[in-house]
Amino acid sequence: MDICLHNKMKIENTQSQMRKGVLEYCILTLTSTGEVYASDIISHLKDAKLIVVEGTLYPLLTRLKNSGLLKYEWKESDQGPPRKYYSLTEEGQEFTNKLAETWNELKTSVNKITETK
Amino acid sequence: MNKIIQINLAGQAVSIDEIAYQSLSHYLQTLEQHFANMKDGKEILADIESRIAELFFGKIKKGNSFINKQDVDEAIKLMGTPEDMGIEDDEPNQQKNYTKSTAGRKLFRDTEDRVLGGVCSGLGAYLDMDTSLVRIIVVLLIIFTGIPLIAYFVLWAIVPEATTPNDRFRMQGGNTTVNDIVNNVRTEATDIARTVKNEANNVAENLKKNSNLKQSGSSVVNGLEQITRFFAKIFGAGTLIVLVIVGVALSIFLLANATGGLTLNAGDMDVVTPSILRSPTLNWIFSISLLSLVLIPIGTLCYAIILFIFNMDVRLSIKAVFLSWLLSLAIFIGISIYSAGDVNVKSFKEFGEKIRNSKFKLGDNDIYYDESYKLESDTSKQDNPNDSITTPEIKKDTSLAELQWL
């Protein structure tokens, strides 16, 4: 019942650290389906409860783009300003594949530990 | 009733009521401060703005005729606070920088508290000084030197009026520091380096794929444009320096002429530059009008260059500049015609001679001698018929001249 504030903050911190690690991988995976618009990525991430607000995504997308993993193309939109549609670069594809491997390994390891507990 | 205004958000025209606009611009400003020291801050901000514009577009499409406070609040809730956007920051020292950067205070004319154009009250807000104090100082300076008179009209012409609540906010906002400007330039430079690198990567990749040639072409153009802009800015800075030097030199010369001559040190005796016209009053009007005639275009050009270099929004009332320039032109022409016969040819000749042979023979233009010279020169100035008439005025001028240049 009464988790003290300090512990609550600690949990939140750890949670956000955990999310942070997988968020990049999730964004890359979502982008690997082809050309996607930022708010499509957002709705998926929101469904999965990985992020709460849209603002979180934009700095991430920009960083991934600038490190050469993502690229984008402008497309006219009938719902306002032109949109950026993101897709993976070749490098990004390789990167995602490697992350997928790591994730699977991690998943197995973590499952092993939590199940045998 | 709340006023509806048109704003430009990510290239989209948006009708929004004033209260909603205030909270939107406050939000965007907070984000701007938050991202100010991040390498990709500008781009992220543009993405967010563009998304908000899209959300608003949806509202309008649903039948709202304008965006109200509720729509803005919804959008803000959806986008999140700056803290939400910072979670991916790996560089721990950036957190400190956020708090360091403050909203830039901007110089506006405060037309809600004005006597003439609101320049003084705007300056007061900018300098954090009491408006009455600014006014008193300006009036005193105008009475004693006349200099702020031109400055006032120039500022009236080029300083934008604070029209929106946002303007008023920025007028009174935080402290502008040199740091902000330096940061601005720095992000600009890294932006360019980054773009060049990215575009090069893109082009290479696209060529490999042999597709998307059209897009890669436009990217190259984009990169080139940025580089060109950068060099244009360097060139602009050079021009600015030259213009400022020319402007300052001209100002010194003409103001000296207006207020009583510039004392040059020639050998062991000071030589005073000649005044262009004999009558001190005419001479004053002549110099000031010529000064504004020259300084208005130079100043405008400098201002435009500064705006360009620091990517600021151009808010220049060309009409007002042109009108004040025409005014000074009219005064200049008028005074030139009126006082064509009053040109102090002799004083110029004497001045030239004095400089050439450094004989220290004193000319007939005795406006500028202080008392000690006067005793020595009394013998050599029998040829000035105006002397007795102009003496009272001359004395006043002498003290002023000393005040300013000695």
PDB file of C-alpha atoms in Angstrom, chain B residues 49-267:
ATOM      1  CA  GLU B  49       5.408  22.581 -34.932  1.00  0.00           C
ATOM      2  CA  SER B  50       4.456  20.797 -38.065  1.00  0.00           C
ATOM      3  CA  ARG B  51       2.615  18.138 -36.090  1.00  0.00           C
ATOM      4  CA  ILE B  52       0.739  20.743 -34.070  1.00  0.00           C
ATOM      5  CA  ALA B  53      -0.221  22.474 -37.315  1.00  0.00           C
ATOM      6  CA  GLU B  54      -1.571  19.161 -38.539  1.00  0.00           C
ATOM      7  CA  LEU B  55      -3.606  18.669 -35.372  1.00  0.00           C
ATOM      8  CA  PHE B  56      -5.053  22.162 -35.784  1.00  0.00           C
ATOM      9  CA  PHE B  57      -5.802  21.465 -39.407  1.00  0.00           C
ATOM     10  CA  GLY B  58      -7.863  18.493 -38.293  1.00  0.00           C
ATOM     11  CA  LYS B  59      -9.817  20.726 -35.895  1.00  0.00           C
ATOM     12  CA  ILE B  60     -10.572  23.247 -38.608  1.00  0.00           C
ATOM     13  CA  LYS B  61     -11.629  20.478 -40.947  1.00  0.00           C
ATOM     14  CA  LYS B  62     -14.083  19.255 -38.345  1.00  0.00           C
ATOM     15  CA  GLY B  63     -15.826  22.576 -38.520  1.00  0.00           C
ATOM     16  CA  ASN B  64     -14.142  24.846 -35.977  1.00  0.00           C
ATOM     17  CA  SER B  65     -13.678  28.240 -37.537  1.00  0.00           C
ATOM     18  CA  PHE B  66     -10.632  28.978 -35.424  1.00  0.00           C
ATOM     19  CA  ILE B  67      -8.344  27.371 -32.862  1.00  0.00           C
ATOM     20  CA  ASN B  68      -9.239  28.110 -29.268  1.00  0.00           C
ATOM     21  CA  LYS B  69      -7.507  27.627 -25.951  1.00  0.00           C
ATOM     22  CA  GLN B  70      -8.961  24.157 -25.515  1.00  0.00           C
ATOM     23  CA  ASP B  71      -7.504  22.977 -28.835  1.00  0.00           C
ATOM     24  CA  VAL B  72      -4.110  24.316 -27.866  1.00  0.00           C
ATOM     25  CA  ASP B  73      -4.267  22.638 -24.470  1.00  0.00           C
ATOM     26  CA  GLU B  74      -5.185  19.351 -26.116  1.00  0.00           C
ATOM     27  CA  ALA B  75      -2.303  19.609 -28.540  1.00  0.00           C
ATOM     28  CA  ILE B  76       0.108  20.468 -25.749  1.00  0.00           C
ATOM     29  CA  LYS B  77      -1.118  17.515 -23.707  1.00  0.00           C
ATOM     30  CA  LEU B  78      -0.616  15.259 -26.690  1.00  0.00           C
ATOM     31  CA  MET B  79       2.874  16.513 -27.419  1.00  0.00           C
ATOM     32  CA  GLY B  80       4.020  16.563 -23.823  1.00  0.00           C
ATOM     33  CA  THR B  81       6.219  18.796 -21.735  1.00  0.00           C
ATOM     34  CA  PRO B  82       9.852  19.523 -22.553  1.00  0.00           C
ATOM     35  CA  GLU B  83      10.819  17.101 -19.801  1.00  0.00           C
ATOM     36  CA  ASP B  84       9.038  14.310 -21.679  1.00  0.00           C
ATOM     37  CA  MET B  85      11.094  15.106 -24.728  1.00  0.00           C
ATOM     38  CA  GLY B  86      14.387  15.071 -22.940  1.00  0.00           C
ATOM     39  CA  ILE B  87      14.356  11.447 -21.813  1.00  0.00           C
ATOM     40  CA  GLU B  88      16.587  10.307 -24.607  1.00  0.00           C
ATOM     41  CA  ASP B  89      19.340  12.719 -23.752  1.00  0.00           C
ATOM     42  CA  ASP B  90      22.506  10.809 -23.097  1.00  0.00           C
ATOM     43  CA  GLU B  91      24.675  13.798 -22.529  1.00  0.00           C
ATOM     44  CA  PRO B  92      24.224  14.645 -18.872  1.00  0.00           C
ATOM     45  CA  ASN B  93      25.743  18.101 -19.082  1.00  0.00           C
ATOM     46  CA  GLN B  94      23.034  19.272 -21.405  1.00  0.00           C
ATOM     47  CA  GLN B  95      20.571  19.396 -18.571  1.00  0.00           C
ATOM     48  CA  LYS B  96      22.479  22.306 -17.129  1.00  0.00           C
ATOM     49  CA  ASN B  97      22.508  24.186 -20.373  1.00  0.00           C
ATOM     50  CA  TYR B  98      18.748  24.201 -20.595  1.00  0.00           C
ATOM     51  CA  THR B  99      18.386  26.327 -17.544  1.00  0.00           C
ATOM     52  CA  LYS B 100      21.166  28.618 -18.622  1.00  0.00           C
ATOM     53  CA  SER B 101      19.575  29.742 -21.851  1.00  0.00           C
ATOM     54  CA  THR B 102      16.999  32.408 -21.315  1.00  0.00           C
ATOM     55  CA  ALA B 103      14.395  33.786 -23.635  1.00  0.00           C
ATOM     56  CA  GLY B 104      15.930  36.559 -25.683  1.00  0.00           C
ATOM     57  CA  ARG B 105      14.572  39.949 -24.929  1.00  0.00           C
ATOM     58  CA  LYS B 106      13.720  41.789 -28.064  1.00  0.00           C
ATOM     59  CA  LEU B 107      13.587  45.490 -28.708  1.00  0.00           C
ATOM     60  CA  PHE B 108      10.094  46.626 -29.521  1.00  0.00           C
ATOM     61  CA  ARG B 109       8.305  49.918 -29.522  1.00  0.00           C
ATOM     62  CA  ASP B 110       5.770  49.975 -26.741  1.00  0.00           C
ATOM     63  CA  THR B 111       2.916  51.844 -28.369  1.00  0.00           C
ATOM     64  CA  GLU B 112       0.655  51.359 -25.397  1.00  0.00           C
ATOM     65  CA  ASP B 113       2.851  53.658 -23.379  1.00  0.00           C
ATOM     66  CA  ARG B 114       3.961  56.286 -25.766  1.00  0.00           C
ATOM     67  CA  VAL B 115       4.508  59.950 -26.273  1.00  0.00           C
ATOM     68  CA  LEU B 116       5.494  59.812 -29.916  1.00  0.00           C
ATOM     69  CA  GLY B 117       6.426  56.405 -31.250  1.00  0.00           C
ATOM     70  CA  GLY B 118       6.909  54.427 -28.071  1.00  0.00           C
ATOM     71  CA  VAL B 119      10.663  54.229 -28.655  1.00  0.00           C
ATOM     72  CA  CYS B 120      11.626  55.385 -25.163  1.00  0.00           C
ATOM     73  CA  SER B 121       9.257  53.037 -23.362  1.00  0.00           C
ATOM     74  CA  GLY B 122      10.471  50.180 -25.571  1.00  0.00           C
ATOM     75  CA  LEU B 123      14.067  51.050 -24.746  1.00  0.00           C
ATOM     76  CA  GLY B 124      13.124  51.218 -21.083  1.00  0.00           C
ATOM     77  CA  ALA B 125      11.679  47.726 -21.204  1.00  0.00           C
ATOM     78  CA  TYR B 126      14.719  46.496 -23.076  1.00  0.00           C
ATOM     79  CA  LEU B 127      17.247  48.056 -20.735  1.00  0.00           C
ATOM     80  CA  ASP B 128      15.151  47.385 -17.638  1.00  0.00           C
ATOM     81  CA  MET B 129      15.065  51.074 -16.898  1.00  0.00           C
ATOM     82  CA  ASP B 130      12.261  53.317 -15.823  1.00  0.00           C
ATOM     83  CA  THR B 131      10.586  54.800 -18.869  1.00  0.00           C
ATOM     84  CA  SER B 132      10.490  58.320 -17.423  1.00  0.00           C
ATOM     85  CA  LEU B 133      14.198  58.157 -16.759  1.00  0.00           C
ATOM     86  CA  VAL B 134      14.858  57.116 -20.363  1.00  0.00           C
ATOM     87  CA  ARG B 135      12.669  59.971 -21.579  1.00  0.00           C
ATOM     88  CA  ILE B 136      14.434  62.537 -19.414  1.00  0.00           C
ATOM     89  CA  ILE B 137      17.849  61.373 -20.581  1.00  0.00           C
ATOM     90  CA  VAL B 138      16.772  61.415 -24.218  1.00  0.00           C
ATOM     91  CA  VAL B 139      15.238  64.880 -23.967  1.00  0.00           C
ATOM     92  CA  LEU B 140      18.312  66.254 -22.220  1.00  0.00           C
ATOM     93  CA  LEU B 141      20.585  64.733 -24.844  1.00  0.00           C
ATOM     94  CA  ILE B 142      18.441  66.178 -27.632  1.00  0.00           C
ATOM     95  CA  ILE B 143      18.577  69.638 -26.083  1.00  0.00           C
ATOM     96  CA  PHE B 144      22.304  69.560 -25.540  1.00  0.00           C
ATOM     97  CA  THR B 145      23.592  67.618 -28.517  1.00  0.00           C
ATOM     98  CA  GLY B 146      20.738  66.920 -30.886  1.00  0.00           C
ATOM     99  CA  ILE B 147      22.114  63.469 -31.553  1.00  0.00           C
ATOM    100  CA  PRO B 148      19.209  61.352 -30.252  1.00  0.00           C
ATOM    101  CA  LEU B 149      16.875  63.228 -32.568  1.00  0.00           C
ATOM    102  CA  ILE B 150      18.049  61.230 -35.581  1.00  0.00           C
ATOM    103  CA  ALA B 151      18.451  58.128 -33.520  1.00  0.00           C
ATOM    104  CA  TYR B 152      14.880  58.478 -32.375  1.00  0.00           C
ATOM    105  CA  PHE B 153      13.496  58.625 -35.884  1.00  0.00           C
ATOM    106  CA  VAL B 154      15.739  55.822 -37.052  1.00  0.00           C
ATOM    107  CA  LEU B 155      14.568  53.639 -34.173  1.00  0.00           C
ATOM    108  CA  TRP B 156      10.995  54.639 -34.798  1.00  0.00           C
ATOM    109  CA  ALA B 157      11.396  53.457 -38.346  1.00  0.00           C
ATOM    110  CA  ILE B 158      13.220  50.182 -37.829  1.00  0.00           C
ATOM    111  CA  VAL B 159      12.126  48.920 -34.444  1.00  0.00           C
ATOM    112  CA  PRO B 160       8.941  46.877 -34.749  1.00  0.00           C
ATOM    113  CA  GLU B 161       5.897  47.794 -32.758  1.00  0.00           C
ATOM    114  CA  ALA B 162       4.883  45.335 -30.051  1.00  0.00           C
ATOM    115  CA  THR B 163       1.512  44.339 -31.439  1.00  0.00           C
ATOM    116  CA  THR B 164       0.782  40.856 -30.171  1.00  0.00           C
ATOM    117  CA  PRO B 165       0.846  39.586 -26.588  1.00  0.00           C
ATOM    118  CA  ASN B 166       3.796  37.473 -27.630  1.00  0.00           C
ATOM    119  CA  ASP B 167       5.669  40.576 -28.729  1.00  0.00           C
ATOM    120  CA  ARG B 168       4.996  42.164 -25.384  1.00  0.00           C
ATOM    121  CA  PHE B 169       6.187  39.023 -23.680  1.00  0.00           C
ATOM    122  CA  ARG B 170       9.407  39.082 -25.649  1.00  0.00           C
ATOM    123  CA  MET B 171       9.803  42.787 -25.080  1.00  0.00           C
ATOM    124  CA  GLN B 172       9.920  42.278 -21.338  1.00  0.00           C
ATOM    125  CA  GLY B 173      11.315  38.756 -21.457  1.00  0.00           C
ATOM    126  CA  GLY B 174      14.506  37.342 -20.028  1.00  0.00           C
ATOM    127  CA  ASN B 175      17.972  38.689 -20.551  1.00  0.00           C
ATOM    128  CA  THR B 176      19.526  38.644 -23.941  1.00  0.00           C
ATOM    129  CA  THR B 177      23.126  37.745 -23.598  1.00  0.00           C
ATOM    130  CA  VAL B 178      26.001  37.623 -25.972  1.00  0.00           C
ATOM    131  CA  ASN B 179      25.950  33.951 -25.110  1.00  0.00           C
ATOM    132  CA  ASP B 180      22.632  33.513 -26.893  1.00  0.00           C
ATOM    133  CA  ILE B 181      24.006  35.022 -30.059  1.00  0.00           C
ATOM    134  CA  VAL B 182      27.149  32.935 -29.849  1.00  0.00           C
ATOM    135  CA  ASN B 183      25.035  29.834 -29.345  1.00  0.00           C
ATOM    136  CA  ASN B 184      22.928  30.779 -32.311  1.00  0.00           C
ATOM    137  CA  VAL B 185      25.969  31.048 -34.532  1.00  0.00           C
ATOM    138  CA  ARG B 186      27.428  27.856 -33.166  1.00  0.00           C
ATOM    139  CA  THR B 187      24.338  25.755 -33.801  1.00  0.00           C
ATOM    140  CA  GLU B 188      24.159  27.280 -37.243  1.00  0.00           C
ATOM    141  CA  ALA B 189      27.713  26.169 -38.015  1.00  0.00           C
ATOM    142  CA  THR B 190      27.217  22.635 -36.714  1.00  0.00           C
ATOM    143  CA  ASP B 191      23.900  22.474 -38.544  1.00  0.00           C
ATOM    144  CA  ILE B 192      25.655  23.172 -41.790  1.00  0.00           C
ATOM    145  CA  ALA B 193      28.434  20.681 -41.173  1.00  0.00           C
ATOM    146  CA  ARG B 194      25.811  18.095 -40.298  1.00  0.00           C
ATOM    147  CA  THR B 195      23.671  18.815 -43.317  1.00  0.00           C
ATOM    148  CA  VAL B 196      26.634  18.594 -45.632  1.00  0.00           C
ATOM    149  CA  LYS B 197      27.590  15.246 -44.156  1.00  0.00           C
ATOM    150  CA  ASN B 198      24.059  13.925 -44.258  1.00  0.00           C
ATOM    151  CA  GLU B 199      23.435  15.099 -47.768  1.00  0.00           C
ATOM    152  CA  ALA B 200      26.683  13.557 -48.918  1.00  0.00           C
ATOM    153  CA  ASN B 201      25.620  10.267 -47.351  1.00  0.00           C
ATOM    154  CA  ASN B 202      22.205  10.495 -48.902  1.00  0.00           C
ATOM    155  CA  VAL B 203      23.565  11.218 -52.328  1.00  0.00           C
ATOM    156  CA  ALA B 204      26.040   8.360 -52.142  1.00  0.00           C
ATOM    157  CA  GLU B 205      23.333   6.017 -51.042  1.00  0.00           C
ATOM    158  CA  ASN B 206      20.873   7.156 -53.614  1.00  0.00           C
ATOM    159  CA  LEU B 207      23.406   6.846 -56.383  1.00  0.00           C
ATOM    160  CA  LYS B 208      24.151   3.346 -55.263  1.00  0.00           C
ATOM    161  CA  LYS B 209      20.523   2.487 -55.492  1.00  0.00           C
ATOM    162  CA  ASN B 210      20.273   4.369 -58.717  1.00  0.00           C
ATOM    163  CA  SER B 211      16.875   5.594 -57.711  1.00  0.00           C
ATOM    164  CA  ASN B 212      15.387   8.675 -56.247  1.00  0.00           C
ATOM    165  CA  LEU B 213      17.696  10.783 -58.360  1.00  0.00           C
ATOM    166  CA  LYS B 214      15.356  13.670 -58.335  1.00  0.00           C
ATOM    167  CA  GLN B 215      15.273  13.830 -54.583  1.00  0.00           C
ATOM    168  CA  SER B 216      18.999  13.510 -54.202  1.00  0.00           C
ATOM    169  CA  GLY B 217      19.391  16.342 -56.661  1.00  0.00           C
ATOM    170  CA  SER B 218      17.238  18.590 -54.584  1.00  0.00           C
ATOM    171  CA  SER B 219      19.149  17.562 -51.467  1.00  0.00           C
ATOM    172  CA  VAL B 220      22.379  18.650 -53.068  1.00  0.00           C
ATOM    173  CA  VAL B 221      20.796  21.938 -53.939  1.00  0.00           C
ATOM    174  CA  ASN B 222      19.643  22.241 -50.367  1.00  0.00           C
ATOM    175  CA  GLY B 223      23.143  21.567 -49.047  1.00  0.00           C
ATOM    176  CA  LEU B 224      24.674  23.987 -51.515  1.00  0.00           C
ATOM    177  CA  GLU B 225      22.165  26.595 -50.506  1.00  0.00           C
ATOM    178  CA  GLN B 226      23.197  26.258 -46.885  1.00  0.00           C
ATOM    179  CA  ILE B 227      26.872  26.565 -47.772  1.00  0.00           C
ATOM    180  CA  THR B 228      26.149  29.570 -49.939  1.00  0.00           C
ATOM    181  CA  ARG B 229      24.187  31.140 -47.123  1.00  0.00           C
ATOM    182  CA  PHE B 230      27.082  30.559 -44.782  1.00  0.00           C
ATOM    183  CA  PHE B 231      29.555  32.299 -47.068  1.00  0.00           C
ATOM    184  CA  ALA B 232      27.041  35.023 -47.764  1.00  0.00           C
ATOM    185  CA  LYS B 233      26.917  35.570 -44.026  1.00  0.00           C
ATOM    186  CA  ILE B 234      30.687  35.868 -43.796  1.00  0.00           C
ATOM    187  CA  PHE B 235      30.637  38.321 -46.669  1.00  0.00           C
ATOM    188  CA  GLY B 236      27.799  40.161 -44.969  1.00  0.00           C
ATOM    189  CA  ALA B 237      29.803  40.408 -41.767  1.00  0.00           C
ATOM    190  CA  GLY B 238      32.721  41.915 -43.712  1.00  0.00           C
ATOM    191  CA  THR B 239      30.445  44.432 -45.385  1.00  0.00           C
ATOM    192  CA  LEU B 240      28.918  45.231 -42.023  1.00  0.00           C
ATOM    193  CA  ILE B 241      32.314  46.059 -40.559  1.00  0.00           C
ATOM    194  CA  VAL B 242      33.168  48.342 -43.477  1.00  0.00           C
ATOM    195  CA  LEU B 243      29.775  50.040 -43.268  1.00  0.00           C
ATOM    196  CA  VAL B 244      30.104  50.569 -39.549  1.00  0.00           C
ATOM    197  CA  ILE B 245      33.579  52.069 -39.963  1.00  0.00           C
ATOM    198  CA  VAL B 246      32.411  54.377 -42.737  1.00  0.00           C
ATOM    199  CA  GLY B 247      29.316  55.296 -40.735  1.00  0.00           C
ATOM    200  CA  VAL B 248      31.265  56.034 -37.591  1.00  0.00           C
ATOM    201  CA  ALA B 249      33.887  58.076 -39.449  1.00  0.00           C
ATOM    202  CA  LEU B 250      31.222  60.116 -41.208  1.00  0.00           C
ATOM    203  CA  SER B 251      29.313  60.585 -37.981  1.00  0.00           C
ATOM    204  CA  ILE B 252      32.388  61.811 -36.185  1.00  0.00           C
ATOM    205  CA  PHE B 253      33.219  64.230 -38.939  1.00  0.00           C
ATOM    206  CA  LEU B 254      29.716  65.609 -39.366  1.00  0.00           C
ATOM    207  CA  LEU B 255      28.885  65.721 -35.675  1.00  0.00           C
ATOM    208  CA  ALA B 256      32.159  67.470 -35.113  1.00  0.00           C
ATOM    209  CA  ASN B 257      31.182  69.919 -37.776  1.00  0.00           C
ATOM    210  CA  ALA B 258      27.779  70.388 -36.214  1.00  0.00           C
ATOM    211  CA  THR B 259      28.990  70.930 -32.716  1.00  0.00           C
ATOM    212  CA  GLY B 260      32.088  72.899 -33.341  1.00  0.00           C
ATOM    213  CA  GLY B 261      34.933  71.188 -35.090  1.00  0.00           C
ATOM    214  CA  LEU B 262      37.199  68.315 -34.331  1.00  0.00           C
ATOM    215  CA  THR B 263      40.481  69.117 -32.704  1.00  0.00           C
ATOM    216  CA  LEU B 264      43.374  67.461 -34.437  1.00  0.00           C
ATOM    217  CA  ASN B 265      46.770  67.316 -32.946  1.00  0.00           C
ATOM    218  CA  ALA B 266      49.198  68.751 -35.480  1.00  0.00           C
ATOM    219  CA  GLY B 267      52.683  69.182 -34.179  1.00  0.00           C
TER     220      GLY B 267
END
